[in-house]
Tab-separated table of C-alpha atoms in Angstrom:
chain	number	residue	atom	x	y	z
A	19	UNK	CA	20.364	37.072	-2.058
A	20	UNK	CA	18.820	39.380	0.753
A	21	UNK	CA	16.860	37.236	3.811
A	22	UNK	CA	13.456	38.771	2.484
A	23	UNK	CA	13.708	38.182	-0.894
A	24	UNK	CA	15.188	34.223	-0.175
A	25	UNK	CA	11.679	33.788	1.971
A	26	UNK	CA	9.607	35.222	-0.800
A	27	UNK	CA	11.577	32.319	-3.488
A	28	UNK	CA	10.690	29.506	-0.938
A	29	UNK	CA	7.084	30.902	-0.106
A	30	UNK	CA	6.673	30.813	-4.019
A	31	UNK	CA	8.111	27.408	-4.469
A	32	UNK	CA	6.154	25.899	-1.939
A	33	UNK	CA	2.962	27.340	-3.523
A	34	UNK	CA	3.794	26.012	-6.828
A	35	UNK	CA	4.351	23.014	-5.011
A	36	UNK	CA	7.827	22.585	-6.258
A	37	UNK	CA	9.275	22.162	-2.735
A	38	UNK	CA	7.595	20.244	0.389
A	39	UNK	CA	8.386	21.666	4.107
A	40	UNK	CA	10.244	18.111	4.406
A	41	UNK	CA	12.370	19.767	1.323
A	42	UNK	CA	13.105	23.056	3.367
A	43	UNK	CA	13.633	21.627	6.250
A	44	UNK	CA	15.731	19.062	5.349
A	45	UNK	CA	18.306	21.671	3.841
A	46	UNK	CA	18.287	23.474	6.641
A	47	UNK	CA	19.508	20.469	8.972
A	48	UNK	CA	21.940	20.003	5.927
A	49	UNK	CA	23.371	23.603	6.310
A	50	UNK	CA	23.668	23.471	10.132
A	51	UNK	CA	24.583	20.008	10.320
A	52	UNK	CA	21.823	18.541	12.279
A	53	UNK	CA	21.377	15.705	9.429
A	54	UNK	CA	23.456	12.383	10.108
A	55	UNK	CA	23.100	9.942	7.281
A	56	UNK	CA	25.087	7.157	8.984
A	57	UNK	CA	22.764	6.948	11.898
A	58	UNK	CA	19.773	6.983	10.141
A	59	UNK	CA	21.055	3.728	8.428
A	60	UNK	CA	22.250	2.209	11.409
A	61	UNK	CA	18.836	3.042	13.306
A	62	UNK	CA	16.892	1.500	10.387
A	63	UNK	CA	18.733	-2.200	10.542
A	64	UNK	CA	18.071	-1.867	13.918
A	65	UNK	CA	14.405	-1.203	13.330
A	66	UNK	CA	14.488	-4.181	10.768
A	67	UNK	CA	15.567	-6.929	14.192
A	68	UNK	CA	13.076	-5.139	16.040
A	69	UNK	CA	10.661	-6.160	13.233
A	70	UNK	CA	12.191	-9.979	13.110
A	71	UNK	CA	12.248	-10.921	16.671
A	72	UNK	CA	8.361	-9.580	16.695
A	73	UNK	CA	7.493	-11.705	13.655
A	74	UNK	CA	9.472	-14.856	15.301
A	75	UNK	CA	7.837	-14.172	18.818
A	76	UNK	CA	4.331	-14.602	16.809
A	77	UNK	CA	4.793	-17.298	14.662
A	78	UNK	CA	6.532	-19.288	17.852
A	79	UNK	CA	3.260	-18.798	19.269
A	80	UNK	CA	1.152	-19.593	17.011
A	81	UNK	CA	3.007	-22.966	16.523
A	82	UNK	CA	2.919	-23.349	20.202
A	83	UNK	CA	-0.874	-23.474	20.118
A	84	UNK	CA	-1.068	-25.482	17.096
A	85	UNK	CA	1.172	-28.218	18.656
A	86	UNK	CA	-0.340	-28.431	22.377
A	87	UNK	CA	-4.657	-28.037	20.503
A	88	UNK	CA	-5.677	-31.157	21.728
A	89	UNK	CA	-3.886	-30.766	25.286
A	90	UNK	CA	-4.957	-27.053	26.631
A	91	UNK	CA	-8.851	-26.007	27.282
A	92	UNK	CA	-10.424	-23.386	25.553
A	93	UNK	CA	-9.279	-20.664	28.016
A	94	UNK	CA	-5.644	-20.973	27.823
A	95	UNK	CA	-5.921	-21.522	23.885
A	96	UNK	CA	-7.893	-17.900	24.242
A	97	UNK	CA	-5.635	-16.626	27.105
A	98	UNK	CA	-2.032	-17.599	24.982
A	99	UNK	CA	-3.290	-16.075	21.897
A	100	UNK	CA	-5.736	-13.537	22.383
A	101	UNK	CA	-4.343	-12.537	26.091
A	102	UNK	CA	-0.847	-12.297	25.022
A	103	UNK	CA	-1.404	-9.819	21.985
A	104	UNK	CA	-3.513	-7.293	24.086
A	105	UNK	CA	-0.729	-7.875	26.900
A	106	UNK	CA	1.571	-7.418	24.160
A	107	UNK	CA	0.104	-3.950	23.180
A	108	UNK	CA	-0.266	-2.855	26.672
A	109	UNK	CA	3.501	-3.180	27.348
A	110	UNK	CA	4.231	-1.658	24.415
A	111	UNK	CA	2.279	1.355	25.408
A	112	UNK	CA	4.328	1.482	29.008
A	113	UNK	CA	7.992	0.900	27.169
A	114	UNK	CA	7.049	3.656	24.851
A	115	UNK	CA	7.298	6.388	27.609
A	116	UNK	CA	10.315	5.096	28.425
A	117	UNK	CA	13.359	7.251	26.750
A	118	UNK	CA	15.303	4.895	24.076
A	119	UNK	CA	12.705	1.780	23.824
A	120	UNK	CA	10.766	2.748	21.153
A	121	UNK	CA	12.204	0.483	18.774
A	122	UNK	CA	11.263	-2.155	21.559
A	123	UNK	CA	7.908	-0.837	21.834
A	124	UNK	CA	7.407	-1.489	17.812
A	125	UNK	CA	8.387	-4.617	18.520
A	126	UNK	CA	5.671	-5.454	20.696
A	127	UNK	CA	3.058	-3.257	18.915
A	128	UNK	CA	3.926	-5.343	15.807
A	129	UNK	CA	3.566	-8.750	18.067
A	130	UNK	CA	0.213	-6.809	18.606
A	131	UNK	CA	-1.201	-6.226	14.844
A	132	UNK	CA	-0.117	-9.938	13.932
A	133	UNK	CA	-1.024	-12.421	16.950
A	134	UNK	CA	-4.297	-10.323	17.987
A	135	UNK	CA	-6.254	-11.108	14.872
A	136	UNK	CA	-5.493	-15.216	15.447
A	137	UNK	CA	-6.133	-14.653	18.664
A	138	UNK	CA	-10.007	-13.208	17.932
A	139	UNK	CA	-10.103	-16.051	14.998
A	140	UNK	CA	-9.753	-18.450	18.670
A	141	UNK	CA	-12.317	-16.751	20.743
A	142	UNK	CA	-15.013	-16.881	17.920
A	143	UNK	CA	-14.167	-20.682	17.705
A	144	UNK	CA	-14.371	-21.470	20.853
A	145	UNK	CA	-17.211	-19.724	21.327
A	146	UNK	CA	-19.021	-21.696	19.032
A	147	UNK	CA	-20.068	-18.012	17.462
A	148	UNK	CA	-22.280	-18.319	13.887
A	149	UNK	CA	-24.178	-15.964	12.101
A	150	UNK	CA	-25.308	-16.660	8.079
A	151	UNK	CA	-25.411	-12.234	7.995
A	152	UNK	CA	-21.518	-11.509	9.726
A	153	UNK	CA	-18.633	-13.637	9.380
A	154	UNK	CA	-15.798	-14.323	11.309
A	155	UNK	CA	-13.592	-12.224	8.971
A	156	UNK	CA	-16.021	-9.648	9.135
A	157	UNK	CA	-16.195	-9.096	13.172
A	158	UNK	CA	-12.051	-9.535	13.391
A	159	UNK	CA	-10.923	-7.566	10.714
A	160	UNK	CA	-13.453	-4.690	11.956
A	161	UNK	CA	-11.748	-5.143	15.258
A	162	UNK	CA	-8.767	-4.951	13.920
A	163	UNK	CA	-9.401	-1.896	11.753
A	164	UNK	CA	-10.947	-0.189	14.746
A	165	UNK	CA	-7.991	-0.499	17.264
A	166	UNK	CA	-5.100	0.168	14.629
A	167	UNK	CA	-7.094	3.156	13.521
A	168	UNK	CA	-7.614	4.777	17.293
A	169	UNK	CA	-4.002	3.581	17.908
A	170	UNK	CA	-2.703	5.718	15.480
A	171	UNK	CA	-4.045	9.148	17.933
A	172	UNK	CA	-3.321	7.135	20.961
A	173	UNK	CA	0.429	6.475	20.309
A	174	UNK	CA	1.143	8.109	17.281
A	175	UNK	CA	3.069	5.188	15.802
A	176	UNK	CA	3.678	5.016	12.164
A	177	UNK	CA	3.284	1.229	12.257
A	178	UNK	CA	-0.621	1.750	12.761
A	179	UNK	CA	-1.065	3.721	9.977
A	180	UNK	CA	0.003	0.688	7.907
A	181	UNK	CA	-1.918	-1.877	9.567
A	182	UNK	CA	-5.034	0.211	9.659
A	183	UNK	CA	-4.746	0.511	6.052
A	184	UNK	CA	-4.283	-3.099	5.626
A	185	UNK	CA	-7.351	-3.982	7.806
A	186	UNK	CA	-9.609	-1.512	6.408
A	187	UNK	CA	-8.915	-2.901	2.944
A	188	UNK	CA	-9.461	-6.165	4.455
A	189	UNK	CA	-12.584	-5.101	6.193
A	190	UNK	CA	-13.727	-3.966	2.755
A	191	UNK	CA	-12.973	-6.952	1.019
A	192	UNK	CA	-14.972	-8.953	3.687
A	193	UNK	CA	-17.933	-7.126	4.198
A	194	UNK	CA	-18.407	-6.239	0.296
A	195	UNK	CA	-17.969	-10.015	0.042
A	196	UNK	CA	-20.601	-10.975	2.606
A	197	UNK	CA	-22.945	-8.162	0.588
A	198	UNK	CA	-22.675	-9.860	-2.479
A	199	UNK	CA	-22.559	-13.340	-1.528
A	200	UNK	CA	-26.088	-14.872	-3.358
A	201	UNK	CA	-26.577	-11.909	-5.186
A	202	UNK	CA	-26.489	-13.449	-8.336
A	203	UNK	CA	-23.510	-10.718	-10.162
A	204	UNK	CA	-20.614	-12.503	-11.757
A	205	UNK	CA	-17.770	-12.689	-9.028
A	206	UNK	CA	-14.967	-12.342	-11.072
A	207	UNK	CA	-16.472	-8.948	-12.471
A	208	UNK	CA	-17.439	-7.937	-8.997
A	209	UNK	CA	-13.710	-8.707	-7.876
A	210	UNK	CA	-12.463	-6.061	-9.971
A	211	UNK	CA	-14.884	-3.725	-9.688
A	212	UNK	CA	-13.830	-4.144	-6.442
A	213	UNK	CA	-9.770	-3.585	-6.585
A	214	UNK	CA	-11.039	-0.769	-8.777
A	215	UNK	CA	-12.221	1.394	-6.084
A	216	UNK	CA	-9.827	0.340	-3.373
A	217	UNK	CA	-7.213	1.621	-6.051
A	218	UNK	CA	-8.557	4.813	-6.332
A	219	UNK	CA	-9.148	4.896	-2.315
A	220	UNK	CA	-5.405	4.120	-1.938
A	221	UNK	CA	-4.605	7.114	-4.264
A	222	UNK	CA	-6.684	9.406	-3.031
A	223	UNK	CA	-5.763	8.348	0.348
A	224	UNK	CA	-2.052	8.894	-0.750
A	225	UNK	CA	-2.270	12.154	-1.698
A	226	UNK	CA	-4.270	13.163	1.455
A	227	UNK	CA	-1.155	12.098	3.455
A	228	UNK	CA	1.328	13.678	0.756
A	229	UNK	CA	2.056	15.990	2.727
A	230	UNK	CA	3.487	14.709	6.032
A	231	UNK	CA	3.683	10.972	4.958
A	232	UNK	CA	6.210	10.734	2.189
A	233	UNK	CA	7.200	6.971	2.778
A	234	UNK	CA	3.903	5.954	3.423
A	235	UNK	CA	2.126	8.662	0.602
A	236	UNK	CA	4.939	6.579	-2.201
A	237	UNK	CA	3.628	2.776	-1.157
A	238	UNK	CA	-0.106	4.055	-1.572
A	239	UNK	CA	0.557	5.492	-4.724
A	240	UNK	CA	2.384	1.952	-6.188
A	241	UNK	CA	-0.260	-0.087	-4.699
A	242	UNK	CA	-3.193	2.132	-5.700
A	243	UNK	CA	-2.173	2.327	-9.329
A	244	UNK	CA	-1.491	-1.383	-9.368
A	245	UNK	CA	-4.202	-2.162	-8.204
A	246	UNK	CA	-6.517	0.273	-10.223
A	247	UNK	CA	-4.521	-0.555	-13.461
A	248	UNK	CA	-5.218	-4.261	-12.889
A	249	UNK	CA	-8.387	-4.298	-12.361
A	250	UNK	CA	-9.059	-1.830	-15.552
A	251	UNK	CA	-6.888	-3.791	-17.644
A	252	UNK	CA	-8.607	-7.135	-16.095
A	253	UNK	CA	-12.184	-5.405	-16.947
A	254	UNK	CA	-11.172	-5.209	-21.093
A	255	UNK	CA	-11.889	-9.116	-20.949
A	256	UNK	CA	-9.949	-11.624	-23.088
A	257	UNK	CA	-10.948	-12.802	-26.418
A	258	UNK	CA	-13.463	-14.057	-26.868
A	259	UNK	CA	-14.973	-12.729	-24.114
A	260	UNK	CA	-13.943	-8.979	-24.403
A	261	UNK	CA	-15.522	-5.526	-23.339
A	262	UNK	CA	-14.561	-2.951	-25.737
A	263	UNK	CA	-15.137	0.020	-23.846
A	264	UNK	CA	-12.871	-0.790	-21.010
A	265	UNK	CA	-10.574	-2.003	-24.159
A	266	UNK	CA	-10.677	1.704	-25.452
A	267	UNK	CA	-10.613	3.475	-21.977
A	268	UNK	CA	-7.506	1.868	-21.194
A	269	UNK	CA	-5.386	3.062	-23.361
A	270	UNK	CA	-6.560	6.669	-22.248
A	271	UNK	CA	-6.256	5.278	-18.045
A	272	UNK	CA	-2.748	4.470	-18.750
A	273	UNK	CA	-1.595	7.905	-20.517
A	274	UNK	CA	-3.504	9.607	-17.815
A	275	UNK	CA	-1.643	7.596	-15.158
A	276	UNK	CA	1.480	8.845	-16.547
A	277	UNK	CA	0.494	12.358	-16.560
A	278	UNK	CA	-0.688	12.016	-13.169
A	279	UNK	CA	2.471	10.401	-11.924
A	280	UNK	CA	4.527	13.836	-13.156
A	281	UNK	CA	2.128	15.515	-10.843
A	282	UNK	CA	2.318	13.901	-7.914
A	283	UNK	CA	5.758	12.818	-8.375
A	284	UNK	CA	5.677	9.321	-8.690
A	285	UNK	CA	8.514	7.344	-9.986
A	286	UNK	CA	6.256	4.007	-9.318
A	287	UNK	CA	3.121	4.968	-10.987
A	288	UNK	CA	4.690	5.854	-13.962
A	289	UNK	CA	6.607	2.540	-14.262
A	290	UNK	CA	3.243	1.257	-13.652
A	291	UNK	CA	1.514	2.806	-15.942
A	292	UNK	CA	4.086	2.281	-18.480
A	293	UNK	CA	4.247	-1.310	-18.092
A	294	UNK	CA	0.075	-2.189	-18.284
A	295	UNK	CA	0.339	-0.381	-21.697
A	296	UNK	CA	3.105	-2.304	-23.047
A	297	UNK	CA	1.367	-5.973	-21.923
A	298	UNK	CA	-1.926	-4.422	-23.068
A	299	UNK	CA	0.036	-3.377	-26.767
A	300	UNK	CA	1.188	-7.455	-26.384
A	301	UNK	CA	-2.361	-8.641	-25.673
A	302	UNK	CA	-3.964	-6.524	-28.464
A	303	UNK	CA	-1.303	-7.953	-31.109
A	304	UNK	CA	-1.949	-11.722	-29.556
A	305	UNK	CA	-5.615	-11.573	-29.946
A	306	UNK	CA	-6.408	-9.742	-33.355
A	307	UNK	CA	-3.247	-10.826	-35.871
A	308	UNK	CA	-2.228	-13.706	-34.278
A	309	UNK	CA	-4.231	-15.772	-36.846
A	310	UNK	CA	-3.626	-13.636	-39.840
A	311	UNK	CA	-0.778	-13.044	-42.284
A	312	UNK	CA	0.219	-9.901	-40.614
A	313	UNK	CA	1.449	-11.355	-37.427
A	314	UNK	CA	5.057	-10.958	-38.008
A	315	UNK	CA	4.477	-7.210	-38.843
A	316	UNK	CA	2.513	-6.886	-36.455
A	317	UNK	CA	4.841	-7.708	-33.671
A	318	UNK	CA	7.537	-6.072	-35.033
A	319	UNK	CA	5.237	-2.539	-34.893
A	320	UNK	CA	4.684	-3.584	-31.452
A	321	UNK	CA	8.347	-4.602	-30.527
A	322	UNK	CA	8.791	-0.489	-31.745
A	323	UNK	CA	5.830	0.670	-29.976
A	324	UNK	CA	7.113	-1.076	-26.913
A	325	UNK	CA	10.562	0.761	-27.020
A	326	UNK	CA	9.143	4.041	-27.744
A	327	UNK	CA	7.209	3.092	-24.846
A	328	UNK	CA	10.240	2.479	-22.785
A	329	UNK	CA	12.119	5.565	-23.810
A	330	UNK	CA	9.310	7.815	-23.074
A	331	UNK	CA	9.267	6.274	-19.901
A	332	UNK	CA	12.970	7.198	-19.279
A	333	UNK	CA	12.791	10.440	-20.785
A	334	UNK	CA	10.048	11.807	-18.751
A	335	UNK	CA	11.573	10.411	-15.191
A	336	UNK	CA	14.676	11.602	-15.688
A	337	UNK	CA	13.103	15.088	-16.824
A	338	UNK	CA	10.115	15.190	-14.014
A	339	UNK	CA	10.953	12.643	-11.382
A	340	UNK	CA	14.351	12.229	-10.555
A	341	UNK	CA	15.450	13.389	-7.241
A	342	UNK	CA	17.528	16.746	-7.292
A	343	UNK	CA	16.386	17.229	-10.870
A	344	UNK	CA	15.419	20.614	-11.822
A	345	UNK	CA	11.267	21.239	-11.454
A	346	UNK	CA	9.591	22.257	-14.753
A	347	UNK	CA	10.149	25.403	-15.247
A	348	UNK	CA	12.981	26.648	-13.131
């Protein structure tokens, strides 16, 4: 195969979407050598200690503070907590210039996203702060969610990507909660209305960062569906107390969950998927022939439906999913 006619193959691969640039670069590094597995192993334990000694730094302060309360004034409970996770993200942001500390830098921008939200929880305390409109929760995780977020352009660490996911969806929950608070809905139902849309915000959010975020693009995709799954299969109600059309849409959300997952090639949503079908098979069977002479049959059709289940499962990861597996049609 000539030079042109190998770049017109990858040009047309890539718009099928059968290969990623991660995909073509990646064998490239392969074929010159660039790619060493070994130290990509080592580096990652090494990231894991960074990650430990951060969490340990934290929680020994936190401790600290809850021991010595009653014995230290309001500024030096503010000035431990608060002062030492913005002191903690401004060294961070020095040692990251520095050539081999970045893993030390993580450490302290991790020592950052964890004390720095305790810290604010302090200052509101101790400033006697109350409002009946915006909680504490609200004005921290907002914070939060606002400084991860900018962080992310300022230092272009991954670890803010994941916390500003986790404080936006805590943001969310908090200021949808303070919304609805005296409103009069059910909460339950409200609940899962509201893991509904975060679910489908985490997936759409996932594929948005498909391309350049694999890692990150495959933990959005398992959460999201988990989460949207949950709260669909949670909606359906439980005898006697059930809604019918969520019953019947979900049998359709999970089949279309597994198409989608051969689409965006998720391993995760599929198992997902696969599983909320089978325990919704299991709940269907529990609440309509559990009281009638055809319960034995009954679960023995679903003990079959639930290994057909299983198999299909199999058979279309190993066909559509499986790394290094052929792509449909090639």
């Amino acid at each position: 195969m000539n030079k042109e006619a190998l770049l017109t193959a990858i040009t047309e691969a890539s718009a099928a979407k059968k290969v990623s640039y991660e995909d073509v670069i990646g064998a490239f590094r392969r074929g010159t050598g660039e790619v060493q597995q070994p130290q990509k192993k080592s580096l990652s334990l090494i990231n894991i200690l960074y990650a430990i000694g951060g969490i340990i730094v934290c929680i020994g302060l936190v401790l600290f503070v809850h021991q010595q309360w009653s014995g230290i004034s309001s500024a030096a409970r503010i000035a431990i907590t608060l002062g030492s996770g913005i002191a903690a993200y401004i060294a961070g942001t020095f040692i990251l210039r520095a050539e081999g500390f970045r893993g030390v830098a993580f450490s302290f921008f991790l020592l950052f996203s964890l004390l720095t939200p305790f810290g604010l929880f302090v200052t509101l305390h101790e400033s006697h702060y109350y409002s009946e409109t915006i909680s504490y929760s609200d004005i921290i995780y907002m914070l939060m969610f606002t400084a991860t977020t900018a962080s992310i352009f300022v230092t272009k660490q991954s670890l803010f990507r994941v916390f500003s996911i986790i404080f936006g969806s805590l943001l969310y929950f908090s200021a949808t909660h303070s919304i609805l608070q005296g409103s009069g809905l059910n909460t339950v139902t409200m609940l899962e209305y509201r893991f509904l849309l975060l679910g489908t915000s985490y997936l759409l959010l996932g594929y948005g960062l498909s391309s350049k975020f694999r890692t990150l693009t495959a933990w959005l995709y398992a959460a999201g569906s988990l989460m949207f799954l949950g709260a669909s299969f949670a909606l359906g109600g439980f005898k006697p107390d059930v809604h019918q059309i969520w019953e019947i849409a979900f049998v359709g959300i999970c089949f279309a969950g597994m198409g989608l997952s051969v689409y965006l090639k998720s391993k995760a949503m599929l198992i997902i998927a696969s599983l909320y079908l089978m325990a919704f098979i299991l709940k269907l069977t529990a609440e309509y022939f559990s009281d009638t002479i055809g319960w034995p049959l009954a679960l023995i059709g679903a003990g079959f439906m639930l290994i057909a289940i299983g198999y299909g499962t199999y058979a279309m990861s190993q066909r559509y999913l499986n790394a290094g597996q052929a792509r449909p049609g090639e």
